Amino acid sequence: MQFLTLVFLFLVHIVSGNLDLDALLELKKGFKEEPLRGNYLSSWNINNVESNNGGCPKSWYGIDCEGGHVTSIVLRNLGLVGSFNFLALVGIGMIQNLSISNNQFTGIISPNIGSIGSLRFLDLSANSFHGSIPNSLIKMENLALLNLSSNSFRGTVAVEVGELEQLRYLDLRCNRFYGNIAGVLMQLQKVVYVDLSSNLFSGYLDLGLADASFVSTV
């Protein structure tokens, strides 16, 4: 019985690793690189996977692994162009960090992103994303950092964002968000840094809403 259990766990481990690989390759399909910036994603190749990492492609540029699972995707400042397929991320069940700032990615945040409960750091800043923040974002209960600054997002900021228990850093500057700014700040009870500047917010701002450790730019 113990042998069968070990075999089952091994198979689960291998299948999970394959799902991560499939998801990364699906992501790559939407990327284009500027030749003068370097060919960073040439390492994202199915033949470039070490078996000693449980099938996790730790040698791929910007990828980090733990326990045979992809836990981090960091592709900052690479000049990458294309549509970012958020739906593919759902296949990476243990990801904690997605940092793709300062590229030229386009698209909207898929509502499916709410099913990625492991995500702790989400940095999409300085790209060309648009649309609204999906309500499903409030399901990401481990999210500690959310940086959507310098994009073309628009719409209201759901008050439920304040229900994210782990959220400590929120940067929404340089977008087209609108609504009552005091209503947004009142919900951010545990956030210690927030930047809402260069948006279309309105209303009266009572600085007394914040405690002594709260840093705000509006």
XYZ file of N, CA and C in Angstrom:
654
model
N 0.829 -1.207 0.000
C 0.000 0.000 0.000
C 0.867 1.261 0.000
N 1.925 1.236 0.819
C 2.827 2.373 0.888
C 3.509 2.608 -0.459
N 3.866 1.501 -1.126
C 4.504 1.598 -2.437
C 3.566 2.281 -3.437
N 2.288 1.879 -3.429
C 1.314 2.462 -4.348
C 1.122 3.956 -4.080
N 1.155 4.320 -2.792
C 1.019 5.731 -2.436
C 2.179 6.546 -2.984
N 3.394 6.001 -2.861
C 4.578 6.689 -3.367
C 4.529 6.840 -4.882
N 4.079 5.790 -5.552
C 3.956 5.843 -7.010
C 2.947 6.915 -7.421
N 1.821 6.970 -6.697
C 0.787 7.957 -6.998
C 1.322 9.378 -6.825
N 2.030 9.622 -5.718
C 2.580 10.946 -5.465
C 3.608 11.328 -6.515
N 4.395 10.353 -6.952
C 5.394 10.606 -7.984
C 4.721 11.020 -9.292
N 3.657 10.307 -9.642
C 2.945 10.614 -10.881
C 2.300 11.993 -10.818
N 1.731 12.338 -9.664
C 1.142 13.662 -9.484
C 2.203 14.735 -9.670
N 3.392 14.476 -9.113
C 4.507 15.412 -9.205
C 4.895 15.641 -10.666
N 5.000 14.550 -11.439
C 5.392 14.648 -12.842
C 4.332 15.370 -13.660
N 3.073 15.010 -13.429
C 1.980 15.639 -14.174
C 1.923 17.134 -13.893
N 2.114 17.525 -12.620
C 2.091 18.937 -12.253
C 3.194 19.696 -12.971
N 4.391 19.080 -13.026
C 5.504 19.703 -13.728
C 5.198 19.913 -15.190
N 4.562 18.927 -15.814
C 4.199 19.039 -17.224
C 3.174 20.145 -17.449
N 2.246 20.312 -16.513
C 1.259 21.383 -16.629
C 1.935 22.749 -16.597
N 2.928 22.899 -15.728
C 3.673 24.150 -15.660
C 4.373 24.431 -16.983
N 5.020 23.414 -17.541
C 5.710 23.563 -18.821
C 4.743 23.971 -19.923
N 3.626 23.278 -19.990
C 2.625 23.583 -21.016
C 2.142 25.028 -20.898
N 1.931 25.471 -19.651
C 1.442 26.832 -19.424
C 2.478 27.870 -19.860
N 3.747 27.629 -19.542
C 4.807 28.561 -19.931
C 4.959 28.641 -21.445
N 4.897 27.495 -22.102
C 5.004 27.479 -23.563
C 3.811 28.178 -24.209
N 2.649 28.062 -23.576
C 1.463 28.760 -24.075
C 1.632 30.271 -23.911
N 2.214 30.686 -22.785
C 2.504 32.102 -22.572
C 3.443 32.638 -23.641
N 4.485 31.863 -23.916
C 5.523 32.301 -24.855
C 4.960 32.564 -26.248
N 3.915 31.863 -26.620
C 3.330 32.031 -27.958
C 2.905 33.476 -28.221
N 2.541 34.190 -27.169
C 2.082 35.566 -27.344
C 3.186 36.601 -27.268
N 4.439 36.168 -27.007
C 5.543 37.100 -26.812
C 6.339 37.319 -28.097
N 6.798 38.547 -28.260
C 7.775 38.864 -29.298
C 8.892 39.661 -28.644
N 10.121 39.380 -29.067
C 11.266 40.069 -28.495
C 11.846 41.057 -29.485
N 12.336 42.181 -28.956
C 13.068 43.118 -29.788
C 14.492 42.599 -29.944
N 14.942 42.330 -31.167
C 16.268 41.730 -31.388
C 17.405 42.480 -30.715
N 17.314 43.809 -30.675
C 18.398 44.600 -30.097
C 18.451 44.495 -28.580
N 17.378 44.003 -27.955
C 17.343 43.881 -26.499
C 17.845 42.527 -26.025
N 18.053 41.579 -26.953
C 18.534 40.253 -26.571
C 17.477 39.188 -26.769
N 17.938 37.971 -26.912
C 17.035 36.845 -27.144
C 16.865 36.052 -25.846
N 16.250 36.677 -24.868
C 16.164 36.100 -23.529
C 15.341 34.816 -23.485
N 14.326 34.739 -24.306
C 13.411 33.605 -24.216
C 13.832 32.416 -25.065
N 15.036 32.471 -25.616
C 15.525 31.306 -26.366
C 15.693 30.103 -25.447
N 15.877 30.373 -24.153
C 16.030 29.272 -23.186
C 14.700 28.588 -22.891
N 13.583 29.230 -23.262
C 12.261 28.632 -23.046
C 12.015 27.575 -24.114
N 12.668 26.464 -23.937
C 12.637 25.388 -24.922
C 12.386 24.076 -24.209
N 11.494 23.269 -24.735
C 11.127 22.007 -24.096
C 12.314 21.076 -23.937
N 13.343 21.277 -24.770
C 14.541 20.435 -24.687
C 15.528 20.939 -23.644
N 15.200 22.058 -23.026
C 16.096 22.662 -22.047
C 15.485 22.570 -20.649
N 15.234 21.339 -20.229
C 14.628 21.087 -18.919
C 15.441 20.027 -18.196
N 15.908 20.339 -16.996
C 16.726 19.396 -16.232
C 15.839 18.416 -15.475
N 16.147 17.154 -15.603
C 15.350 16.121 -14.928
C 15.514 16.179 -13.416
N 16.649 16.717 -12.934
C 16.876 16.741 -11.487
C 16.055 17.813 -10.779
N 15.326 18.621 -11.531
C 14.438 19.619 -10.928
C 12.985 19.186 -10.987
N 12.770 17.902 -11.154
C 11.408 17.390 -11.215
C 10.656 17.837 -12.444
N 11.411 18.155 -13.500
C 10.769 18.615 -14.724
C 10.471 20.094 -14.739
N 10.866 20.813 -13.690
C 10.631 22.252 -13.624
C 11.769 22.987 -14.347
N 11.460 23.904 -15.256
C 12.485 24.536 -16.099
C 13.228 25.675 -15.406
N 13.993 25.359 -14.386
C 14.679 26.378 -13.603
C 15.716 27.140 -14.421
N 16.225 26.525 -15.496
C 17.237 27.180 -16.319
C 16.621 28.154 -17.328
N 15.305 28.179 -17.428
C 14.658 29.128 -18.334
C 14.765 30.534 -17.755
N 14.998 31.498 -18.610
C 15.183 32.875 -18.155
C 13.954 33.356 -17.372
N 14.212 33.900 -16.178
C 13.158 34.503 -15.371
C 12.296 33.539 -14.586
N 12.631 32.252 -14.644
C 11.808 31.241 -13.975
C 12.501 30.739 -12.712
N 11.755 30.627 -11.649
C 12.275 30.023 -10.423
C 11.354 28.880 -10.022
N 11.946 27.872 -9.409
C 11.203 26.661 -9.058
C 11.415 26.299 -7.599
N 10.461 25.571 -7.082
C 10.578 25.013 -5.733
C 9.766 23.731 -5.676
N 10.422 22.663 -5.246
C 9.729 21.384 -5.146
C 9.194 20.875 -6.466
N 9.881 21.210 -7.559
C 9.446 20.745 -8.868
C 8.336 21.565 -9.495
N 7.976 22.698 -8.865
C 6.904 23.550 -9.381
C 7.440 24.942 -9.695
N 6.887 25.571 -10.711
C 7.216 26.961 -11.015
C 6.587 27.855 -9.949
N 7.420 28.670 -9.298
C 6.917 29.559 -8.247
C 7.068 31.037 -8.600
N 7.874 31.339 -9.619
C 8.117 32.745 -9.933
C 8.397 32.936 -11.420
N 7.779 33.971 -11.991
C 8.064 34.412 -13.358
C 8.434 35.887 -13.276
N 9.691 36.208 -13.569
C 10.176 37.587 -13.514
C 10.756 37.953 -14.877
N 10.050 38.800 -15.599
C 10.469 39.221 -16.946
C 10.428 40.743 -17.027
N 11.190 41.399 -16.177
C 11.181 42.857 -16.118
C 12.138 43.470 -17.151
N 11.748 44.619 -17.670
C 12.648 45.466 -18.468
C 13.265 44.764 -19.670
N 12.497 43.946 -20.349
C 13.026 43.187 -21.488
C 12.516 43.699 -22.831
N 11.627 44.677 -22.818
C 11.078 45.179 -24.066
C 10.216 44.173 -24.798
N 9.623 43.250 -24.062
C 8.782 42.231 -24.689
C 7.489 42.853 -25.215
N 7.056 42.359 -26.359
C 5.860 42.880 -27.023
C 4.870 41.739 -27.218
N 3.583 42.047 -27.129
C 2.580 41.032 -27.431
C 1.463 40.992 -26.415
N 0.577 40.056 -26.610
C -0.567 39.883 -25.720
C -0.216 38.877 -24.626
N -0.453 39.263 -23.372
C -0.135 38.371 -22.257
C -1.347 37.507 -21.946
N -1.152 36.203 -22.012
C -2.248 35.249 -21.830
C -2.404 34.887 -20.349
N -3.201 35.677 -19.625
C -3.398 35.417 -18.200
C -4.076 34.071 -17.962
N -4.878 33.648 -18.910
C -5.584 32.378 -18.763
C -4.609 31.215 -18.638
N -3.463 31.305 -19.313
C -2.465 30.236 -19.245
C -1.881 30.095 -17.843
N -1.880 31.179 -17.074
C -1.312 31.142 -15.720
C -2.059 30.193 -14.799
N -3.317 29.960 -15.103
C -4.123 29.078 -14.258
C -3.498 27.689 -14.188
N -2.758 27.314 -15.225
C -2.103 26.010 -15.241
C -0.872 25.926 -14.368
N -0.441 27.070 -13.796
C 0.744 27.087 -12.925
C 0.247 27.223 -11.494
N -0.053 26.108 -10.887
C -0.802 26.098 -9.639
C -0.083 26.580 -8.400
N 1.269 26.720 -8.449
C 2.016 27.106 -7.254
C 2.712 28.455 -7.406
N 2.380 29.203 -8.448
C 3.084 30.463 -8.694
C 2.796 31.478 -7.589
N 3.859 32.145 -7.128
C 3.738 33.147 -6.073
C 4.088 34.551 -6.551
N 4.890 34.638 -7.608
C 5.378 35.939 -8.056
C 5.263 36.058 -9.571
N 4.528 37.058 -10.042
C 4.483 37.392 -11.464
C 4.875 38.855 -11.596
N 6.077 39.094 -12.110
C 6.602 40.456 -12.252
C 7.039 40.656 -13.697
N 6.269 41.436 -14.448
C 6.541 41.622 -15.878
C 6.545 43.111 -16.223
N 7.033 43.934 -15.319
C 6.989 45.381 -15.494
C 7.906 45.862 -16.614
N 7.566 47.045 -17.125
C 8.371 47.748 -18.122
C 8.604 46.929 -19.391
N 7.523 46.433 -19.952
C 7.539 45.804 -21.267
C 6.481 46.500 -22.120
N 6.021 45.836 -23.156
C 4.974 46.415 -24.001
C 3.828 45.423 -24.175
N 3.487 44.751 -23.086
C 2.396 43.783 -23.126
C 1.049 44.498 -23.223
N 0.117 43.855 -23.914
C -1.230 44.382 -24.051
C -2.237 43.334 -23.576
N -3.503 43.720 -23.557
C -4.559 42.779 -23.187
C -5.264 43.193 -21.916
N -6.195 42.374 -21.486
C -6.934 42.612 -20.250
C -6.594 41.522 -19.242
N -6.855 41.794 -17.979
C -6.660 40.773 -16.950
C -7.860 39.837 -16.975
N -7.612 38.576 -17.246
C -8.700 37.604 -17.324
C -9.336 37.391 -15.952
N -10.662 37.272 -15.889
C -11.334 36.972 -14.619
C -10.831 35.684 -13.976
N -10.267 34.784 -14.783
C -9.757 33.519 -14.259
C -8.580 33.701 -13.317
N -7.983 34.894 -13.307
C -6.824 35.109 -12.446
C -7.186 34.915 -10.975
N -8.455 35.064 -10.645
C -8.891 34.882 -9.263
C -8.710 33.476 -8.744
N -8.531 32.518 -9.653
C -8.352 31.127 -9.232
C -6.905 30.803 -8.884
N -6.004 31.779 -9.043
C -4.590 31.554 -8.712
C -4.373 32.000 -7.273
N -4.805 31.201 -6.347
C -4.776 31.577 -4.937
C -3.397 31.656 -4.327
N -2.385 31.087 -4.992
C -1.031 31.079 -4.442
C -0.287 32.383 -4.700
N -0.777 33.212 -5.617
C -0.048 34.412 -6.037
C 0.055 35.432 -4.907
N 1.296 35.886 -4.646
C 1.547 36.866 -3.585
C 1.982 38.225 -4.133
N 2.695 38.206 -5.255
C 3.206 39.447 -5.838
C 2.779 39.529 -7.302
N 2.032 40.576 -7.645
C 1.560 40.774 -9.014
C 1.957 42.176 -9.462
N 2.958 42.248 -10.334
C 3.470 43.529 -10.823
C 3.344 43.567 -12.345
N 2.372 44.339 -12.820
C 2.128 44.492 -14.260
C 2.461 45.906 -14.721
N 3.183 46.664 -13.925
C 3.389 48.087 -14.172
C 4.153 48.371 -15.462
N 3.903 49.577 -16.001
C 4.601 50.079 -17.187
C 4.459 49.154 -18.389
N 3.221 48.842 -18.712
C 2.890 48.095 -19.920
C 1.738 48.816 -20.622
N 1.000 48.099 -21.442
C -0.137 48.703 -22.155
C -1.417 47.916 -21.913
N -1.560 47.390 -20.708
C -2.784 46.669 -20.358
C -3.951 47.652 -20.255
N -5.151 47.148 -20.488
C -6.332 47.999 -20.428
C -7.495 47.221 -19.810
N -8.671 47.839 -19.802
C -9.830 47.191 -19.194
C -9.929 47.495 -17.714
N -10.737 46.745 -17.023
C -10.979 46.979 -15.595
C -10.327 45.892 -14.743
N -10.289 46.142 -13.441
C -9.813 45.119 -12.505
C -10.946 44.120 -12.300
N -10.729 42.853 -12.631
C -11.821 41.880 -12.473
C -12.188 41.681 -11.009
N -13.458 41.507 -10.730
C -13.917 41.294 -9.355
C -13.318 40.042 -8.738
N -12.926 39.089 -9.587
C -12.366 37.831 -9.085
C -11.046 38.040 -8.363
N -10.443 39.221 -8.528
C -9.167 39.502 -7.870
C -9.282 39.367 -6.357
N -10.455 39.618 -5.820
C -10.630 39.571 -4.366
C -10.545 38.145 -3.825
N -10.512 37.158 -4.719
C -10.364 35.772 -4.283
C -8.903 35.407 -4.029
N -7.982 36.292 -4.406
C -6.551 36.009 -4.258
C -6.119 36.371 -2.841
N -6.458 35.518 -1.902
C -6.298 35.873 -0.488
C -4.868 35.975 -0.012
N -3.887 35.510 -0.805
C -2.487 35.618 -0.400
C -1.791 36.828 -1.004
N -2.496 37.614 -1.801
C -1.878 38.730 -2.511
C -1.397 39.803 -1.539
N -0.085 40.094 -1.589
C 0.511 41.096 -0.704
C 0.891 42.366 -1.456
N 1.211 42.237 -2.738
C 1.612 43.389 -3.546
C 0.840 43.385 -4.852
N 0.235 44.527 -5.182
C -0.475 44.693 -6.447
C -0.032 46.007 -7.071
N 0.681 45.910 -8.181
C 1.175 47.101 -8.877
C 0.664 47.081 -10.316
N -0.307 47.945 -10.589
C -0.887 48.063 -11.930
C -0.565 49.423 -12.542
N 0.398 50.132 -11.992
C 0.677 51.505 -12.396
C 1.156 51.616 -13.843
N 0.922 52.810 -14.413
C 1.401 53.147 -15.761
C 0.907 52.179 -16.823
N -0.403 51.996 -16.849
C -1.070 51.229 -17.894
C -2.264 52.051 -18.388
N -3.235 51.397 -18.971
C -4.445 52.086 -19.432
C -5.691 51.465 -18.813
N -5.563 50.990 -17.578
C -6.721 50.447 -16.874
C -7.724 51.561 -16.591
N -8.991 51.190 -16.510
C -10.022 52.173 -16.206
C -11.144 51.515 -15.411
N -12.049 52.341 -14.919
C -13.172 51.823 -14.152
C -13.030 52.145 -12.682
N -13.938 51.640 -11.895
C -13.894 51.848 -10.450
C -13.042 50.773 -9.787
N -12.594 51.075 -8.590
C -11.841 50.106 -7.793
C -12.808 49.507 -6.782
N -13.078 48.235 -6.912
C -14.057 47.579 -6.041
C -13.647 47.712 -4.579
N -14.606 48.079 -3.739
C -14.300 48.233 -2.316
C -13.843 46.917 -1.711
N -14.192 45.813 -2.365
C -13.800 44.503 -1.840
C -12.299 44.292 -1.847
N -11.560 45.146 -2.580
C -10.097 45.045 -2.565
C -9.592 45.148 -1.130
N -10.299 45.905 -0.320
C -9.918 46.054 1.079
C -10.069 44.786 1.890
N -10.741 43.785 1.321
C -10.923 42.519 2.025
C -9.743 41.571 1.833
N -8.783 41.977 1.005
C -7.586 41.156 0.817
C -6.719 41.284 2.067
N -6.768 40.287 2.905
C -6.152 40.346 4.231
C -4.638 40.555 4.191
N -3.971 40.041 3.162
C -2.513 40.112 3.110
C -1.998 41.321 2.340
N -2.872 42.071 1.685
C -2.434 43.177 0.831
C -1.783 44.289 1.655
N -0.535 44.620 1.298
C 0.203 45.662 2.003
C 0.651 46.789 1.068
N 0.768 46.505 -0.226
C 1.293 47.483 -1.186
C 0.336 47.553 -2.368
N -0.174 48.761 -2.650
C -1.115 48.948 -3.754
C -0.712 50.176 -4.561
N -0.359 49.974 -5.820
C 0.049 51.073 -6.693
C -0.814 51.051 -7.956
N -1.694 52.050 -8.078
C -2.602 52.152 -9.228
C -2.380 53.442 -10.011
N -1.289 54.141 -9.760
C -1.083 55.452 -10.376
C -1.001 55.371 -11.904
N -1.267 56.528 -12.517
C -1.142 56.679 -13.975
C -2.009 55.695 -14.744
N -3.289 55.670 -14.403
C -4.288 54.914 -15.148
C -5.513 55.807 -15.334
N -6.667 55.209 -15.515
C -7.899 55.982 -15.698
C -8.986 55.505 -14.736
N -8.581 55.154 -13.543
C -9.548 54.755 -12.529
C -10.317 55.984 -12.042
N -11.560 55.768 -11.677
C -12.385 56.874 -11.202
C -13.261 56.407 -10.037
N -13.952 57.357 -9.421
C -14.791 57.049 -8.273
C -14.404 57.902 -7.082
N -15.021 57.658 -5.955
C -14.762 58.424 -4.740
C -13.484 57.927 -4.074
N -12.486 58.792 -4.022
C -11.179 58.374 -3.513
C -11.235 58.018 -2.028
N -12.053 58.738 -1.259
C -12.170 58.430 0.169
C -12.776 57.048 0.367
N -13.732 56.699 -0.507
C -14.355 55.379 -0.410
C -13.370 54.261 -0.637
N -12.397 54.511 -1.520
C -11.354 53.505 -1.773
C -10.436 53.385 -0.568
N -9.949 54.522 -0.075
C -8.982 54.504 1.026
C -9.566 53.923 2.308
N -10.833 54.147 2.541
C -11.459 53.651 3.768
C -11.428 52.129 3.851
N -11.374 51.472 2.707
C -11.396 50.014 2.698
C -10.015 49.402 2.911
N -8.968 50.215 2.742
C -7.607 49.677 2.785
C -7.069 49.705 4.207
N -7.625 48.895 5.052
C -7.306 48.932 6.474
C -5.899 48.428 6.794
N -5.370 47.509 5.986
C -4.079 46.903 6.314
C -2.975 47.268 5.330
N -3.320 48.012 4.295
C -2.319 48.440 3.321
C -1.434 49.517 3.945
N -0.118 49.387 3.794
C 0.807 50.360 4.381
C 1.365 51.325 3.339
N 1.209 50.995 2.057
C 1.619 51.921 0.995
C 0.572 51.892 -0.106
N 0.107 53.069 -0.520
C -0.844 53.147 -1.628
C -0.549 54.390 -2.457
N -0.584 54.238 -3.778
C -0.401 55.364 -4.694
C -1.540 55.335 -5.708
N -2.415 56.339 -5.637
C -3.562 56.444 -6.535
C -3.450 57.666 -7.441
N -2.288 58.282 -7.503
C -2.116 59.538 -8.226
C -2.278 59.370 -9.733
N -2.556 60.496 -10.397
C -2.701 60.547 -11.859
C -3.782 59.599 -12.355
N -4.938 59.662 -11.705
C -6.135 58.956 -12.144
C -7.276 59.972 -12.230
N -8.495 59.508 -12.228
C -9.656 60.388 -12.359
C -10.540 60.338 -11.113
N -9.933 60.047 -9.971
C -10.692 59.974 -8.728
C -11.224 61.351 -8.337
N -12.304 61.348 -7.591
C -12.908 62.594 -7.129
C -13.279 62.453 -5.663
N -13.719 63.563 -5.073
C -14.177 63.506 -3.693
C -13.211 64.140 -2.719
N -13.654 64.233 -1.484
C -12.878 64.848 -0.404
C -11.987 63.800 0.244
N -10.742 64.174 0.468
C -9.776 63.257 1.066
C -9.515 63.649 2.507
N -9.843 62.759 3.420
C -9.589 62.966 4.848
C -8.337 62.194 5.220
N -7.223 62.898 5.417
C -5.965 62.231 5.738
C -6.021 61.515 7.072
N -7.013 61.806 7.871
C -7.158 61.121 9.143
C -7.555 59.670 8.995
N -7.859 59.240 7.769
C -8.219 57.840 7.545
C -7.043 56.920 7.798
N -5.861 57.444 7.624
C -4.674 56.591 7.682
C -4.078 56.587 9.076
N -3.469 55.465 9.431
C -2.773 55.416 10.713
C -1.342 55.896 10.508
N -0.549 55.879 11.568
C 0.786 56.466 11.523
C 1.726 55.752 10.561
N 1.481 54.502 10.272
C 2.388 53.744 9.410
C 1.932 53.744 7.956
N 0.866 54.463 7.664
C 0.264 54.450 6.328
C 0.942 55.498 5.450
N 1.365 55.104 4.243
C 1.975 56.027 3.289
C 1.074 56.104 2.073
N 0.665 57.315 1.705
C -0.285 57.460 0.600
C 0.152 58.565 -0.347
N 0.019 58.297 -1.650
C 0.212 59.319 -2.673
C -1.048 59.375 -3.505
N -1.704 60.521 -3.509
C -2.945 60.679 -4.259
C -2.884 61.951 -5.101
